[in-house]
């Protein structure tokens, strides 16, 4: 989560200072790492059930999906998609349906999947982005050969036809982005499996507020 927050901030600096466009490359780490955090939370066993979504977790994501849209539009007035939170909400529900067998979870997951497909053009990272937490969940629950699922899912979530056309022509920047999309899920899974030899403080709920707040700070800095 710390790495996801840091790379998200690094990525968004280019909206305040366009000359930093190259930060788009390390910024491709942020979204898959957030999706991995969701998958890890869904997979974590709890005393009251076998794991999955808690109403509080879903509620925080829903709340900040709404709160963050206006600051996001201030920073990126030409945005063609919603902020990333709605994609994560749908991804949480889909992953929860993969984790749990009860009928309510399955119906919510099916509804989230249908919404992601229908709203593909308005979702940041599209329907494939909403499927990425489930891909990470399957990778966590199976052999390492399943790690290919989130790696390919991350490529699909970042698909943009003109950009892939640049890659086909051999553009180094485009290939750097594609390489980062493949590397990001692998890095996240390795970090989750091989914990660092030093204590890492948990990311608390202030991170929800950090998302809209950092948009406003960057807007203020851009106006100076």
PDB file of C-alpha atoms in Angstrom:
ATOM      1  CA  UNK A   1       0.000   0.000   0.000  1.00  0.00           C
ATOM      2  CA  UNK A   2       2.847   2.395   0.781  1.00  0.00           C
ATOM      3  CA  UNK A   3       4.407   1.734  -2.617  1.00  0.00           C
ATOM      4  CA  UNK A   4       1.009   2.108  -4.310  1.00  0.00           C
ATOM      5  CA  UNK A   5       0.426   5.491  -2.669  1.00  0.00           C
ATOM      6  CA  UNK A   6       3.926   6.711  -3.508  1.00  0.00           C
ATOM      7  CA  UNK A   7       3.784   5.688  -7.166  1.00  0.00           C
ATOM      8  CA  UNK A   8       0.272   7.136  -7.487  1.00  0.00           C
ATOM      9  CA  UNK A   9       1.563  10.490  -6.253  1.00  0.00           C
ATOM     10  CA  UNK A  10       4.573  10.272  -8.578  1.00  0.00           C
ATOM     11  CA  UNK A  11       2.283   9.505 -11.505  1.00  0.00           C
ATOM     12  CA  UNK A  12      -0.025  12.439 -10.820  1.00  0.00           C
ATOM     13  CA  UNK A  13       2.807  14.971 -10.632  1.00  0.00           C
ATOM     14  CA  UNK A  14       2.722  15.087 -14.447  1.00  0.00           C
ATOM     15  CA  UNK A  15      -0.749  16.661 -14.287  1.00  0.00           C
ATOM     16  CA  UNK A  16       0.713  19.608 -12.398  1.00  0.00           C
ATOM     17  CA  UNK A  17       3.945  19.732 -14.422  1.00  0.00           C
ATOM     18  CA  UNK A  18       3.380  18.288 -17.946  1.00  0.00           C
ATOM     19  CA  UNK A  19       7.110  18.186 -18.635  1.00  0.00           C
ATOM     20  CA  UNK A  20       7.259  15.270 -16.173  1.00  0.00           C
ATOM     21  CA  UNK A  21       5.279  13.068 -18.564  1.00  0.00           C
ATOM     22  CA  UNK A  22       7.906  10.300 -18.194  1.00  0.00           C
ATOM     23  CA  UNK A  23       6.559   9.673 -14.667  1.00  0.00           C
ATOM     24  CA  UNK A  24       3.743   7.827 -16.415  1.00  0.00           C
ATOM     25  CA  UNK A  25       6.085   4.814 -16.518  1.00  0.00           C
ATOM     26  CA  UNK A  26       6.640   4.303 -12.747  1.00  0.00           C
ATOM     27  CA  UNK A  27       3.035   5.384 -12.258  1.00  0.00           C
ATOM     28  CA  UNK A  28       1.912   2.096 -13.850  1.00  0.00           C
ATOM     29  CA  UNK A  29       2.842   0.425 -10.552  1.00  0.00           C
ATOM     30  CA  UNK A  30       0.099   2.111  -8.528  1.00  0.00           C
ATOM     31  CA  UNK A  31      -3.148   0.587  -9.805  1.00  0.00           C
ATOM     32  CA  UNK A  32      -2.052  -3.077  -9.804  1.00  0.00           C
ATOM     33  CA  UNK A  33      -0.629  -2.678  -6.299  1.00  0.00           C
ATOM     34  CA  UNK A  34      -3.943  -1.275  -5.060  1.00  0.00           C
ATOM     35  CA  UNK A  35      -5.705  -4.228  -6.707  1.00  0.00           C
ATOM     36  CA  UNK A  36      -3.314  -6.635  -5.000  1.00  0.00           C
ATOM     37  CA  UNK A  37      -4.065  -4.995  -1.649  1.00  0.00           C
ATOM     38  CA  UNK A  38      -7.780  -5.590  -2.263  1.00  0.00           C
ATOM     39  CA  UNK A  39      -7.143  -9.234  -3.174  1.00  0.00           C
ATOM     40  CA  UNK A  40      -5.034  -9.766  -0.060  1.00  0.00           C
ATOM     41  CA  UNK A  41      -7.757  -8.242   2.133  1.00  0.00           C
ATOM     42  CA  UNK A  42     -10.457 -10.400   0.536  1.00  0.00           C
ATOM     43  CA  UNK A  43      -8.349 -13.558   0.941  1.00  0.00           C
ATOM     44  CA  UNK A  44      -7.499 -12.864   4.596  1.00  0.00           C
ATOM     45  CA  UNK A  45      -9.475 -15.200   6.919  1.00  0.00           C
ATOM     46  CA  UNK A  46     -11.601 -13.579   9.606  1.00  0.00           C
ATOM     47  CA  UNK A  47     -13.126 -14.900  12.789  1.00  0.00           C
ATOM     48  CA  UNK A  48     -16.698 -14.377  11.584  1.00  0.00           C
ATOM     49  CA  UNK A  49     -16.377 -15.916   8.119  1.00  0.00           C
ATOM     50  CA  UNK A  50     -13.959 -17.339   5.580  1.00  0.00           C
ATOM     51  CA  UNK A  51     -12.794 -13.919   4.427  1.00  0.00           C
ATOM     52  CA  UNK A  52     -14.194 -11.482   1.920  1.00  0.00           C
ATOM     53  CA  UNK A  53     -15.789  -8.051   1.971  1.00  0.00           C
ATOM     54  CA  UNK A  54     -16.752  -6.247   5.132  1.00  0.00           C
ATOM     55  CA  UNK A  55     -19.477  -3.629   4.928  1.00  0.00           C
ATOM     56  CA  UNK A  56     -17.101  -1.050   6.417  1.00  0.00           C
ATOM     57  CA  UNK A  57     -14.430  -1.705   3.780  1.00  0.00           C
ATOM     58  CA  UNK A  58     -16.935  -1.415   0.939  1.00  0.00           C
ATOM     59  CA  UNK A  59     -18.492   1.654   2.541  1.00  0.00           C
ATOM     60  CA  UNK A  60     -15.204   3.550   2.691  1.00  0.00           C
ATOM     61  CA  UNK A  61     -14.500   2.834  -0.968  1.00  0.00           C
ATOM     62  CA  UNK A  62     -17.999   3.916  -1.998  1.00  0.00           C
ATOM     63  CA  UNK A  63     -17.817   7.108   0.058  1.00  0.00           C
ATOM     64  CA  UNK A  64     -14.489   8.210  -1.386  1.00  0.00           C
ATOM     65  CA  UNK A  65     -15.586   7.270  -4.886  1.00  0.00           C
ATOM     66  CA  UNK A  66     -18.036  10.150  -4.543  1.00  0.00           C
ATOM     67  CA  UNK A  67     -15.813  12.490  -2.536  1.00  0.00           C
ATOM     68  CA  UNK A  68     -12.876  12.162  -4.947  1.00  0.00           C
ATOM     69  CA  UNK A  69     -14.614  12.883  -8.238  1.00  0.00           C
ATOM     70  CA  UNK A  70     -14.683  16.681  -7.952  1.00  0.00           C
ATOM     71  CA  UNK A  71     -10.977  17.021  -6.916  1.00  0.00           C
ATOM     72  CA  UNK A  72     -10.060  14.580  -9.689  1.00  0.00           C
ATOM     73  CA  UNK A  73     -11.899  16.711 -12.267  1.00  0.00           C
ATOM     74  CA  UNK A  74     -10.136  19.821 -11.000  1.00  0.00           C
ATOM     75  CA  UNK A  75      -6.735  18.253 -11.627  1.00  0.00           C
ATOM     76  CA  UNK A  76      -7.685  16.481 -14.872  1.00  0.00           C
ATOM     77  CA  UNK A  77     -10.475  18.589 -16.454  1.00  0.00           C
ATOM     78  CA  UNK A  78     -10.220  16.696 -19.750  1.00  0.00           C
ATOM     79  CA  UNK A  79     -10.594  13.257 -18.126  1.00  0.00           C
ATOM     80  CA  UNK A  80     -12.768  10.838 -20.080  1.00  0.00           C
ATOM     81  CA  UNK A  81     -13.198   8.423 -17.178  1.00  0.00           C
ATOM     82  CA  UNK A  82     -14.244   8.520 -13.547  1.00  0.00           C
ATOM     83  CA  UNK A  83     -11.647   8.516 -10.795  1.00  0.00           C
ATOM     84  CA  UNK A  84     -10.127   5.138  -9.989  1.00  0.00           C
ATOM     85  CA  UNK A  85     -12.244   4.415  -6.905  1.00  0.00           C
ATOM     86  CA  UNK A  86     -15.358   3.115  -8.762  1.00  0.00           C
ATOM     87  CA  UNK A  87     -13.140   0.608 -10.570  1.00  0.00           C
ATOM     88  CA  UNK A  88     -11.781  -0.578  -7.217  1.00  0.00           C
ATOM     89  CA  UNK A  89     -15.311  -0.878  -5.779  1.00  0.00           C
ATOM     90  CA  UNK A  90     -16.382  -3.129  -8.643  1.00  0.00           C
ATOM     91  CA  UNK A  91     -13.122  -5.050  -8.374  1.00  0.00           C
ATOM     92  CA  UNK A  92     -13.707  -5.653  -4.681  1.00  0.00           C
ATOM     93  CA  UNK A  93     -17.181  -7.087  -5.305  1.00  0.00           C
ATOM     94  CA  UNK A  94     -15.986  -9.310  -8.158  1.00  0.00           C
ATOM     95  CA  UNK A  95     -13.059 -10.639  -6.107  1.00  0.00           C
ATOM     96  CA  UNK A  96     -15.380 -11.256  -3.168  1.00  0.00           C
ATOM     97  CA  UNK A  97     -17.632 -13.360  -5.419  1.00  0.00           C
ATOM     98  CA  UNK A  98     -14.599 -15.455  -6.389  1.00  0.00           C
ATOM     99  CA  UNK A  99     -13.642 -15.919  -2.728  1.00  0.00           C
ATOM    100  CA  UNK A 100     -17.040 -16.735  -1.274  1.00  0.00           C
ATOM    101  CA  UNK A 101     -19.711 -19.248  -2.257  1.00  0.00           C
ATOM    102  CA  UNK A 102     -22.766 -17.622  -0.655  1.00  0.00           C
ATOM    103  CA  UNK A 103     -25.512 -16.453  -2.974  1.00  0.00           C
ATOM    104  CA  UNK A 104     -25.388 -12.798  -1.905  1.00  0.00           C
ATOM    105  CA  UNK A 105     -21.691 -12.491  -2.759  1.00  0.00           C
ATOM    106  CA  UNK A 106     -22.239 -14.199  -6.103  1.00  0.00           C
ATOM    107  CA  UNK A 107     -25.141 -11.918  -7.054  1.00  0.00           C
ATOM    108  CA  UNK A 108     -23.206  -8.797  -6.031  1.00  0.00           C
ATOM    109  CA  UNK A 109     -20.207 -10.014  -8.013  1.00  0.00           C
ATOM    110  CA  UNK A 110     -22.327 -10.726 -11.083  1.00  0.00           C
ATOM    111  CA  UNK A 111     -23.887  -7.273 -10.833  1.00  0.00           C
ATOM    112  CA  UNK A 112     -20.464  -5.666 -10.458  1.00  0.00           C
ATOM    113  CA  UNK A 113     -19.152  -7.553 -13.485  1.00  0.00           C
ATOM    114  CA  UNK A 114     -22.159  -6.535 -15.596  1.00  0.00           C
ATOM    115  CA  UNK A 115     -21.707  -2.917 -14.477  1.00  0.00           C
ATOM    116  CA  UNK A 116     -18.002  -3.019 -15.344  1.00  0.00           C
ATOM    117  CA  UNK A 117     -18.727  -4.324 -18.833  1.00  0.00           C
ATOM    118  CA  UNK A 118     -21.508  -1.807 -19.491  1.00  0.00           C
ATOM    119  CA  UNK A 119     -19.535   1.108 -18.017  1.00  0.00           C
ATOM    120  CA  UNK A 120     -16.217   0.045 -19.547  1.00  0.00           C
ATOM    121  CA  UNK A 121     -15.696   3.351 -21.378  1.00  0.00           C
ATOM    122  CA  UNK A 122     -16.265   5.433 -18.218  1.00  0.00           C
ATOM    123  CA  UNK A 123     -14.184   3.347 -15.836  1.00  0.00           C
ATOM    124  CA  UNK A 124     -10.529   4.135 -15.338  1.00  0.00           C
ATOM    125  CA  UNK A 125      -8.712   0.985 -16.556  1.00  0.00           C
ATOM    126  CA  UNK A 126     -12.031  -0.323 -17.866  1.00  0.00           C
ATOM    127  CA  UNK A 127     -13.617  -3.714 -17.265  1.00  0.00           C
ATOM    128  CA  UNK A 128     -10.235  -5.427 -17.221  1.00  0.00           C
ATOM    129  CA  UNK A 129      -9.219  -3.132 -14.371  1.00  0.00           C
ATOM    130  CA  UNK A 130     -12.279  -4.238 -12.413  1.00  0.00           C
ATOM    131  CA  UNK A 131     -11.261  -7.876 -12.989  1.00  0.00           C
ATOM    132  CA  UNK A 132      -7.680  -7.342 -11.815  1.00  0.00           C
ATOM    133  CA  UNK A 133      -8.306  -7.886  -8.051  1.00  0.00           C
ATOM    134  CA  UNK A 134      -9.957 -11.233  -8.885  1.00  0.00           C
ATOM    135  CA  UNK A 135      -6.953 -12.145 -11.053  1.00  0.00           C
ATOM    136  CA  UNK A 136      -4.654 -11.365  -8.117  1.00  0.00           C
ATOM    137  CA  UNK A 137      -6.872 -13.423  -5.808  1.00  0.00           C
ATOM    138  CA  UNK A 138      -6.577 -16.444  -8.110  1.00  0.00           C
ATOM    139  CA  UNK A 139      -2.815 -15.914  -8.226  1.00  0.00           C
ATOM    140  CA  UNK A 140      -2.642 -15.864  -4.416  1.00  0.00           C
ATOM    141  CA  UNK A 141      -4.694 -19.036  -4.097  1.00  0.00           C
ATOM    142  CA  UNK A 142      -2.847 -21.149  -6.674  1.00  0.00           C
ATOM    143  CA  UNK A 143       0.582 -21.972  -8.054  1.00  0.00           C
ATOM    144  CA  UNK A 144       2.977 -19.361  -9.355  1.00  0.00           C
ATOM    145  CA  UNK A 145       1.937 -20.161 -12.908  1.00  0.00           C
ATOM    146  CA  UNK A 146      -1.228 -18.208 -12.066  1.00  0.00           C
ATOM    147  CA  UNK A 147       0.857 -15.081 -11.622  1.00  0.00           C
ATOM    148  CA  UNK A 148       0.471 -14.682 -15.382  1.00  0.00           C
ATOM    149  CA  UNK A 149      -3.213 -13.837 -14.834  1.00  0.00           C
ATOM    150  CA  UNK A 150      -2.648 -10.424 -13.174  1.00  0.00           C
ATOM    151  CA  UNK A 151       0.317  -9.715 -15.441  1.00  0.00           C
ATOM    152  CA  UNK A 152      -1.786 -10.146 -18.569  1.00  0.00           C
ATOM    153  CA  UNK A 153      -4.731  -8.450 -16.851  1.00  0.00           C
ATOM    154  CA  UNK A 154      -2.593  -5.400 -16.139  1.00  0.00           C
ATOM    155  CA  UNK A 155      -1.628  -5.191 -19.812  1.00  0.00           C
ATOM    156  CA  UNK A 156      -5.284  -5.419 -20.826  1.00  0.00           C
ATOM    157  CA  UNK A 157      -6.325  -2.794 -18.268  1.00  0.00           C
ATOM    158  CA  UNK A 158      -3.775  -0.362 -19.704  1.00  0.00           C
ATOM    159  CA  UNK A 159      -4.744  -1.026 -23.319  1.00  0.00           C
ATOM    160  CA  UNK A 160      -5.017   2.080 -25.478  1.00  0.00           C
ATOM    161  CA  UNK A 161      -4.981   1.552 -29.238  1.00  0.00           C
ATOM    162  CA  UNK A 162      -2.766   4.546 -30.251  1.00  0.00           C
ATOM    163  CA  UNK A 163      -0.298   3.660 -27.534  1.00  0.00           C
ATOM    164  CA  UNK A 164      -0.057   0.046 -28.662  1.00  0.00           C
ATOM    165  CA  UNK A 165       0.419   1.327 -32.217  1.00  0.00           C
ATOM    166  CA  UNK A 166       3.437   3.299 -30.954  1.00  0.00           C
ATOM    167  CA  UNK A 167       4.772   0.110 -29.368  1.00  0.00           C
ATOM    168  CA  UNK A 168       4.330  -1.744 -32.661  1.00  0.00           C
ATOM    169  CA  UNK A 169       6.506   0.928 -34.305  1.00  0.00           C
ATOM    170  CA  UNK A 170       9.199   0.309 -31.681  1.00  0.00           C
ATOM    171  CA  UNK A 171       8.718   3.471 -29.586  1.00  0.00           C
ATOM    172  CA  UNK A 172      10.954   3.116 -26.471  1.00  0.00           C
ATOM    173  CA  UNK A 173       8.562   4.987 -24.184  1.00  0.00           C
ATOM    174  CA  UNK A 174       5.642   2.754 -25.162  1.00  0.00           C
ATOM    175  CA  UNK A 175       7.712  -0.375 -24.582  1.00  0.00           C
ATOM    176  CA  UNK A 176       8.819   0.959 -21.175  1.00  0.00           C
ATOM    177  CA  UNK A 177       5.179   1.308 -20.167  1.00  0.00           C
ATOM    178  CA  UNK A 178       4.302  -2.187 -21.380  1.00  0.00           C
ATOM    179  CA  UNK A 179       7.280  -3.636 -19.521  1.00  0.00           C
ATOM    180  CA  UNK A 180       6.187  -1.865 -16.335  1.00  0.00           C
ATOM    181  CA  UNK A 181       2.650  -3.235 -16.715  1.00  0.00           C
ATOM    182  CA  UNK A 182       4.085  -6.762 -16.781  1.00  0.00           C
ATOM    183  CA  UNK A 183       6.534  -6.059 -13.969  1.00  0.00           C
ATOM    184  CA  UNK A 184       4.124  -4.385 -11.539  1.00  0.00           C
ATOM    185  CA  UNK A 185       2.017  -7.469 -10.618  1.00  0.00           C
ATOM    186  CA  UNK A 186       5.154  -9.575 -10.361  1.00  0.00           C
ATOM    187  CA  UNK A 187       6.761  -7.059  -8.002  1.00  0.00           C
ATOM    188  CA  UNK A 188       3.659  -6.859  -5.835  1.00  0.00           C
ATOM    189  CA  UNK A 189       3.320 -10.640  -5.512  1.00  0.00           C
ATOM    190  CA  UNK A 190       7.005 -11.002  -4.669  1.00  0.00           C
ATOM    191  CA  UNK A 191       6.755  -8.314  -1.985  1.00  0.00           C
ATOM    192  CA  UNK A 192       3.722 -10.043  -0.508  1.00  0.00           C
ATOM    193  CA  UNK A 193       5.452 -13.432  -0.463  1.00  0.00           C
ATOM    194  CA  UNK A 194       8.867 -12.204   0.723  1.00  0.00           C
ATOM    195  CA  UNK A 195       8.293  -9.760   3.532  1.00  0.00           C
ATOM    196  CA  UNK A 196      11.080  -7.220   4.172  1.00  0.00           C
ATOM    197  CA  UNK A 197      13.388  -7.810   7.172  1.00  0.00           C
ATOM    198  CA  UNK A 198      12.204  -4.578   8.830  1.00  0.00           C
ATOM    199  CA  UNK A 199       8.856  -3.548  10.299  1.00  0.00           C
ATOM    200  CA  UNK A 200       6.471  -1.744   7.944  1.00  0.00           C
ATOM    201  CA  UNK A 201       3.791   0.384   9.638  1.00  0.00           C
ATOM    202  CA  UNK A 202       0.301  -0.340   8.345  1.00  0.00           C
ATOM    203  CA  UNK A 203      -1.471   2.132   6.100  1.00  0.00           C
ATOM    204  CA  UNK A 204      -4.468   3.359   8.071  1.00  0.00           C
ATOM    205  CA  UNK A 205      -7.734   4.921   6.924  1.00  0.00           C
ATOM    206  CA  UNK A 206      -6.072   8.286   6.362  1.00  0.00           C
ATOM    207  CA  UNK A 207      -5.115   6.847   2.951  1.00  0.00           C
ATOM    208  CA  UNK A 208      -8.724   7.222   1.781  1.00  0.00           C
ATOM    209  CA  UNK A 209      -8.527  10.963   2.488  1.00  0.00           C
ATOM    210  CA  UNK A 210      -5.083  11.173   0.897  1.00  0.00           C
ATOM    211  CA  UNK A 211      -6.589  10.309  -2.490  1.00  0.00           C
ATOM    212  CA  UNK A 212      -8.810  13.400  -2.963  1.00  0.00           C
ATOM    213  CA  UNK A 213      -6.527  15.601  -0.841  1.00  0.00           C
ATOM    214  CA  UNK A 214      -3.473  15.068  -3.035  1.00  0.00           C
ATOM    215  CA  UNK A 215      -5.521  16.135  -6.073  1.00  0.00           C
ATOM    216  CA  UNK A 216      -6.348  19.432  -4.363  1.00  0.00           C
ATOM    217  CA  UNK A 217      -2.728  19.998  -3.307  1.00  0.00           C
ATOM    218  CA  UNK A 218      -1.500  19.428  -6.868  1.00  0.00           C
ATOM    219  CA  UNK A 219      -4.153  21.787  -8.236  1.00  0.00           C
ATOM    220  CA  UNK A 220      -2.970  24.459  -5.790  1.00  0.00           C
ATOM    221  CA  UNK A 221       0.680  23.901  -6.735  1.00  0.00           C
ATOM    222  CA  UNK A 222      -0.135  24.090 -10.436  1.00  0.00           C
ATOM    223  CA  UNK A 223      -1.787  27.468  -9.958  1.00  0.00           C
ATOM    224  CA  UNK A 224       1.255  29.040  -8.281  1.00  0.00           C
TER     225      UNK A 224
END
